[in-house]
Coordinates of C-alpha atoms (C1' of nucleotides) in Angstrom, one line a residue:
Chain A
X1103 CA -39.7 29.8 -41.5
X1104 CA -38.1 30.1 -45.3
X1105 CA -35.0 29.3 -46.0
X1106 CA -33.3 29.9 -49.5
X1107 CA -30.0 28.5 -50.5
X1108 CA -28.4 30.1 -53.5
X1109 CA -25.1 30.0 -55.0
X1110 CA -24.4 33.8 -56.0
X1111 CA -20.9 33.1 -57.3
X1112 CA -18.8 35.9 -56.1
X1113 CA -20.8 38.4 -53.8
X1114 CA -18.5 41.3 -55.5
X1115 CA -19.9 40.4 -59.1
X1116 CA -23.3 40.8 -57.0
X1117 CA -23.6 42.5 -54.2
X1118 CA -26.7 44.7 -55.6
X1119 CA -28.5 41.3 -56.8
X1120 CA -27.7 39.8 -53.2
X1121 CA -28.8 43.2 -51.3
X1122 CA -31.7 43.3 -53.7
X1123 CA -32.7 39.7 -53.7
X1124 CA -32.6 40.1 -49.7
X1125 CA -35.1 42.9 -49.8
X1126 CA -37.5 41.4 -52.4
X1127 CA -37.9 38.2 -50.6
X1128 CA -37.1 38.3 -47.3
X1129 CA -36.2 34.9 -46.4
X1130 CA -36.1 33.6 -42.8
X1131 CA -32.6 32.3 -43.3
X1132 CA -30.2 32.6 -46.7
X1133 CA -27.5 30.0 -46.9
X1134 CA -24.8 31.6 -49.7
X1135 CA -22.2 29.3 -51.7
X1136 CA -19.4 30.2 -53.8
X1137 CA -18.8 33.5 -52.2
X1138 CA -15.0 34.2 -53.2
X1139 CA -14.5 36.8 -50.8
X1140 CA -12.3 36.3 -47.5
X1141 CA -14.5 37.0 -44.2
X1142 CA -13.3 40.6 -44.3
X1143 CA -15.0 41.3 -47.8
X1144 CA -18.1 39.9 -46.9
X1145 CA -20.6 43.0 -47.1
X1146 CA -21.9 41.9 -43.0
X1147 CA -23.1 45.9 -42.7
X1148 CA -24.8 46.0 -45.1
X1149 CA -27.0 42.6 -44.9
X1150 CA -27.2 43.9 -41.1
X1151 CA -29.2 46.8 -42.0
X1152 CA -31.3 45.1 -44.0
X1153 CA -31.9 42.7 -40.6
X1154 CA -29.3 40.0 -41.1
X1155 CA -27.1 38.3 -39.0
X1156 CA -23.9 36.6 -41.5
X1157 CA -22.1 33.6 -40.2
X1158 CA -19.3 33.7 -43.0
X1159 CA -16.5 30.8 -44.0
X1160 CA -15.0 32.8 -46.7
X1161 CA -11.9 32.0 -48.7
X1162 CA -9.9 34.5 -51.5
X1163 CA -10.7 33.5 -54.8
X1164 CA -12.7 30.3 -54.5
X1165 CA -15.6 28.6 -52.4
X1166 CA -16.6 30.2 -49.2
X1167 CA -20.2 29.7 -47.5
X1168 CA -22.0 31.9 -45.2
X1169 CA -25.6 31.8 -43.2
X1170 CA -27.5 34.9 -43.7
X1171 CA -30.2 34.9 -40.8
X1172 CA -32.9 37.1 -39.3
X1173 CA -32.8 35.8 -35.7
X1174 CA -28.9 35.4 -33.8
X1175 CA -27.2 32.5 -34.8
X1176 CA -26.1 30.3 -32.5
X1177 CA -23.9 27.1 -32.0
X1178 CA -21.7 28.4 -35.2
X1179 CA -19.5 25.7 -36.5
X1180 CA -16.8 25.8 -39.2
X1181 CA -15.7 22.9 -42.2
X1182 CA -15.8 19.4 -41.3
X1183 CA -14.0 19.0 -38.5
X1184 CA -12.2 16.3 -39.2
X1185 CA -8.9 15.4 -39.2
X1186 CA -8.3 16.6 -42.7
X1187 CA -6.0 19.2 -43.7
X1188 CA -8.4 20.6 -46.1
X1189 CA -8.0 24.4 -46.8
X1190 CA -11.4 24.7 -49.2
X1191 CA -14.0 26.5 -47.6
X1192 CA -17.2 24.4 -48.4
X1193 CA -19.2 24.0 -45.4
X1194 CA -20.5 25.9 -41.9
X1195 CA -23.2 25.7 -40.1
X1196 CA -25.6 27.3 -37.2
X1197 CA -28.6 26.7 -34.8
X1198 CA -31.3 29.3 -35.9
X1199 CA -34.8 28.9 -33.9
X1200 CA -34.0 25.8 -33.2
X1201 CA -32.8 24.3 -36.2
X1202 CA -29.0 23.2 -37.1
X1203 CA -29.1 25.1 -40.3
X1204 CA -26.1 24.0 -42.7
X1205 CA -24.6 25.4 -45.7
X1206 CA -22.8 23.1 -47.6
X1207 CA -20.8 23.8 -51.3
X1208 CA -20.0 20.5 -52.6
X1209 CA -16.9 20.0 -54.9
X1210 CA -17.5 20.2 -58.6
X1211 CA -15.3 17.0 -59.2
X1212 CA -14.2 18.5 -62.5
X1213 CA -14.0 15.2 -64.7
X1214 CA -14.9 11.8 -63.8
X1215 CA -11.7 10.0 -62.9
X1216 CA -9.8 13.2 -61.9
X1217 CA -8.0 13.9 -59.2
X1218 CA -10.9 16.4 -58.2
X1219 CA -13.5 13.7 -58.7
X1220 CA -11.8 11.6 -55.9
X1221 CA -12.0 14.8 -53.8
X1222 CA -15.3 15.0 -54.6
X1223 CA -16.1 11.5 -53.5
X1224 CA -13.9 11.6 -50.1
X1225 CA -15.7 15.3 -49.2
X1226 CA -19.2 13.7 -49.5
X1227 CA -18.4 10.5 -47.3
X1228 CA -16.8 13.1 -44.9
X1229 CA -19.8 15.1 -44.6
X1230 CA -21.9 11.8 -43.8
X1231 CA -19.4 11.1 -40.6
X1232 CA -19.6 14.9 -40.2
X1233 CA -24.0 14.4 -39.9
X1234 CA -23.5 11.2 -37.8
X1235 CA -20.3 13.0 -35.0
X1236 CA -22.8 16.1 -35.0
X1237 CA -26.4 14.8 -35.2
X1238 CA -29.0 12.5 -34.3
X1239 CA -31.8 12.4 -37.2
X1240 CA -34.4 11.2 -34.7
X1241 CA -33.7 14.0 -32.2
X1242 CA -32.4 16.9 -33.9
X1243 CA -33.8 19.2 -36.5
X1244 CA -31.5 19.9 -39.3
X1245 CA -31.3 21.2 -42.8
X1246 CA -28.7 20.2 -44.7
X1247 CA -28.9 22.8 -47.5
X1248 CA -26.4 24.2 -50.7
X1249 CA -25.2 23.7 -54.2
X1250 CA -24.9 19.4 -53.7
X1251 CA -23.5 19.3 -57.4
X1252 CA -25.4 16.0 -57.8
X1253 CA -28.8 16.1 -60.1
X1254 CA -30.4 13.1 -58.1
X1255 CA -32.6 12.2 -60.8
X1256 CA -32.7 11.9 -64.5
X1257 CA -35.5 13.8 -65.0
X1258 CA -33.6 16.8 -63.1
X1259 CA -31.7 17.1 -65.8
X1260 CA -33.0 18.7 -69.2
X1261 CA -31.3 16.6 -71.4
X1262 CA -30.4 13.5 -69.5
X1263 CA -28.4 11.6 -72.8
X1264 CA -26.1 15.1 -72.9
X1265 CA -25.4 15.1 -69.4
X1266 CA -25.5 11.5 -68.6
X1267 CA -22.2 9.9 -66.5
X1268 CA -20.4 13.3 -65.6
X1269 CA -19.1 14.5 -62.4
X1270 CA -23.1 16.0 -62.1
X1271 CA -25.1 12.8 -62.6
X1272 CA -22.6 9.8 -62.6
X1273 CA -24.1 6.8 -60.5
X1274 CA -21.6 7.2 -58.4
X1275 CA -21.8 10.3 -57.4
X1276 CA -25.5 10.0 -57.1
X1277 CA -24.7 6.9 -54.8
X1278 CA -22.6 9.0 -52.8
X1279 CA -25.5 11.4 -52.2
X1280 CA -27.7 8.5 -51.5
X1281 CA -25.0 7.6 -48.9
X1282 CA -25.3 11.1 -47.3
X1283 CA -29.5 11.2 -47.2
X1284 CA -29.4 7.9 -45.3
X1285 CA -28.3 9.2 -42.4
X1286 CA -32.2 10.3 -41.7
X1287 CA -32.4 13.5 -44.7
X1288 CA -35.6 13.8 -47.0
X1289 CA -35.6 16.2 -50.2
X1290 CA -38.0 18.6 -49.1
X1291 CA -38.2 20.5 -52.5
X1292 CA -39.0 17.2 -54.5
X1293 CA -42.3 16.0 -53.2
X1294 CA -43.9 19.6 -54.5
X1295 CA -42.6 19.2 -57.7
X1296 CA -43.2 15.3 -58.4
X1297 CA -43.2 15.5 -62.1
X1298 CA -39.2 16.8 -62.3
X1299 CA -38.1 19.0 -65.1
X1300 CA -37.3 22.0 -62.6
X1301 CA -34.2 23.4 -62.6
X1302 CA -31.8 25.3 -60.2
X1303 CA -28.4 26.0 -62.3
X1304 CA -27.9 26.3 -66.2
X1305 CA -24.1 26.8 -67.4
X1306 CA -23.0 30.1 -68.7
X1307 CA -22.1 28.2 -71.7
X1308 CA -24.0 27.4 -74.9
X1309 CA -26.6 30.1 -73.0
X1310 CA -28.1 27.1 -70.8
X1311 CA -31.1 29.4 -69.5
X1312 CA -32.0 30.5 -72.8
X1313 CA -32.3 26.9 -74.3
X1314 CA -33.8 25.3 -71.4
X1315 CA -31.1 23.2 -70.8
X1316 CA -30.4 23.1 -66.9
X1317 CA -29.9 21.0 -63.8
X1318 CA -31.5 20.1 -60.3
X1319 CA -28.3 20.3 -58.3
X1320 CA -28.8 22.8 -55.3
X1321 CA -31.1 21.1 -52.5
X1322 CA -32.9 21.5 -49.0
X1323 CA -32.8 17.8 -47.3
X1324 CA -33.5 17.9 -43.7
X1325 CA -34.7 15.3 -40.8
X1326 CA -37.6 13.5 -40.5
X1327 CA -40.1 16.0 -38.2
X1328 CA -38.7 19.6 -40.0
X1329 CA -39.3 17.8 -43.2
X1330 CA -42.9 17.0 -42.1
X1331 CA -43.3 20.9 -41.7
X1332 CA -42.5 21.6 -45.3
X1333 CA -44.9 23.3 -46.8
X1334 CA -44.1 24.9 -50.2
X1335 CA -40.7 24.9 -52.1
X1336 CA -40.1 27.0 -55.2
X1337 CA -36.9 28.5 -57.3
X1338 CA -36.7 32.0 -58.0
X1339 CA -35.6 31.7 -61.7
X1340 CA -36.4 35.4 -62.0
X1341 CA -33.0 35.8 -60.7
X1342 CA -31.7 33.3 -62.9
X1343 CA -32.6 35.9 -66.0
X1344 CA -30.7 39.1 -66.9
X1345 CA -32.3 42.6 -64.9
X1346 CA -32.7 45.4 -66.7
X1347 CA -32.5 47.8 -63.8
X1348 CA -29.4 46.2 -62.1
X1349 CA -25.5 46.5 -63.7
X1350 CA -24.4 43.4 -62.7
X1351 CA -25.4 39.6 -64.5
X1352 CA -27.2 36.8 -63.1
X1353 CA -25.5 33.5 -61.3
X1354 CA -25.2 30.5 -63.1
X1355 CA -27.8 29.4 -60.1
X1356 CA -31.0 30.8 -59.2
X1357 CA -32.1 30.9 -55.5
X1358 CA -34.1 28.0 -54.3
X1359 CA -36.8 28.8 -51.3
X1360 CA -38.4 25.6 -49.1
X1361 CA -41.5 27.4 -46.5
X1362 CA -41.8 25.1 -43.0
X1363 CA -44.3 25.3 -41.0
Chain B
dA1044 C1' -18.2 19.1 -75.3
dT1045 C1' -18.1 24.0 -74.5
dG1046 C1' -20.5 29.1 -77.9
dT1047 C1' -19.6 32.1 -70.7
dC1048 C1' -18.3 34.0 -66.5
dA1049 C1' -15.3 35.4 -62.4
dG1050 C1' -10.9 36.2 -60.1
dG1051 C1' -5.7 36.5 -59.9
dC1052 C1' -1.9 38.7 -61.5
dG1053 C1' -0.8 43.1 -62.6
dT1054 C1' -2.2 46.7 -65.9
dA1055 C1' -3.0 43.1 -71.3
dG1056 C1' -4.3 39.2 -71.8
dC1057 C1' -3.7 34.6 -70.3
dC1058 C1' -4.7 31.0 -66.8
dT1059 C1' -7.8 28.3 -63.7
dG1060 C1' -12.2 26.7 -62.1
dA1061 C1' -16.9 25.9 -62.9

DNA sequence: ATGTCAGGCGTAGCCTGA
């Protein structure tokens, strides 16, 4: 089974990239963030005759996730499900083959200390009591999966000294993350990459991809025995990069693929 | 910190968010 994550940022800005992107590599499952489309808008027809199923959260202008899948979804579950009046459409999941797939677009946090930083830090502690209401990591197989906003590590991060204590890399943040992986999640891009210095976004500005300069934020972490099935994990920074044959630019994130077993 | 994008509003160009 592959399954990519990638945050196209808008599916209108893209919808020949994604369409394109679907039919080059022909992942298992496709978990989409930052689709700024209500449901409606969300091209479903035309994924579905490429062979997808879409389970879509979508929201006008901002967020919205969705689970692109080649076998039915099943079990499809929408935001947290808490008791939070919380209109931002960040999260949904589904059971494909077996496995409680989720798509998760984690807030920015805008600036450390901001009102959106708090938001930020409350939305990842609710999607730890979200994983431990819904889940048992020794019995269930799930894939937490989606543009985290956290670089983990220092050497994700091109230029660790530039980038050092923002909303992307504070120790908080990454404390917060570490919060969310305990309850029974492993990082199963990581351990094929061990050295670091691979990258899945690089802002628009200062031309990021062109200089190098990006961040590990978007991540597969899933339970102990799918983890165990991982068996290759790459990023797709070909669709990072400007196409010469397609009239629309890249995203500021390039797909990121995990193969199980 | 910001040299770029995308969408909304509304029909030019400014504002927000990332």
């Amino acid at each position: 089974m592959r399954v990519a994550t990638w945050n196209i940022n808008s599916v209108k800005a893209r919808h020949e990239r994604l369409l394109g992107w679907l039919e080059r590599c022909r992942p298992d499952v496709l978990c989409l963030q930052e689709l700024k489309v209500v449901d409606e808008a969300f091209p479903s027809l035309a994924v579905k005759a490429l062979g997808y199923d879409a389970v879509v959260h979508g929201q006008k202008t901002y967020n919205g996730v969705a689970i692109l899948s080649r076998t039915p979804p099943e079990d499809v579950h929408v935001g947290l499900g808490d008791d939070v009046d919380d209109p931002q459409a960040r999260l949904v999941s589904a059971r494909v083959s077996g496995v409680h797939i989720v798509s998760a677009y984690f807030p920015n946090g805008g600036e450390v200390g901001s009102d959106k930083y708090a938001y930020k830090l409350r939305w990842m502690q609710r999607l730890r009591d979200y994983l431990d209401r819904r889940f048992d990591a020794r019995r269930d197989q799930v894939l937490l999966t989606g543009d985290f906003n956290v670089a983990p590590e220092d050497d994700d991060v091109a230029r660790p000294d530039a980038w050092a204590n923002g909303v992307l890399t504070h120790p908080e943040v990454r404390d917060a993350l570490e919060h969310v992986r305990a309850f029974g999640l492993q990082d199963t891009f990581r351990p094929f990459h061990p050295r670091g210095g691979v990258y899945t976004w690089w802002d628009y500005r200062g031309r990021g991809f062109e200089r190098g300069d990006g961040l590990r934020i978007d991540h597969h972490y899933a339970t102990p025995a799918l983890a165990a099935r991982a068996i290759g994990a790459t990023v797709d920074r070909r669709e990072r990069a400007p196409s010469e044959d397609i009239n629309e630019g890249p995203s500021d994130h390039a797909p990121v693929i995990v193969e199980y077993e």
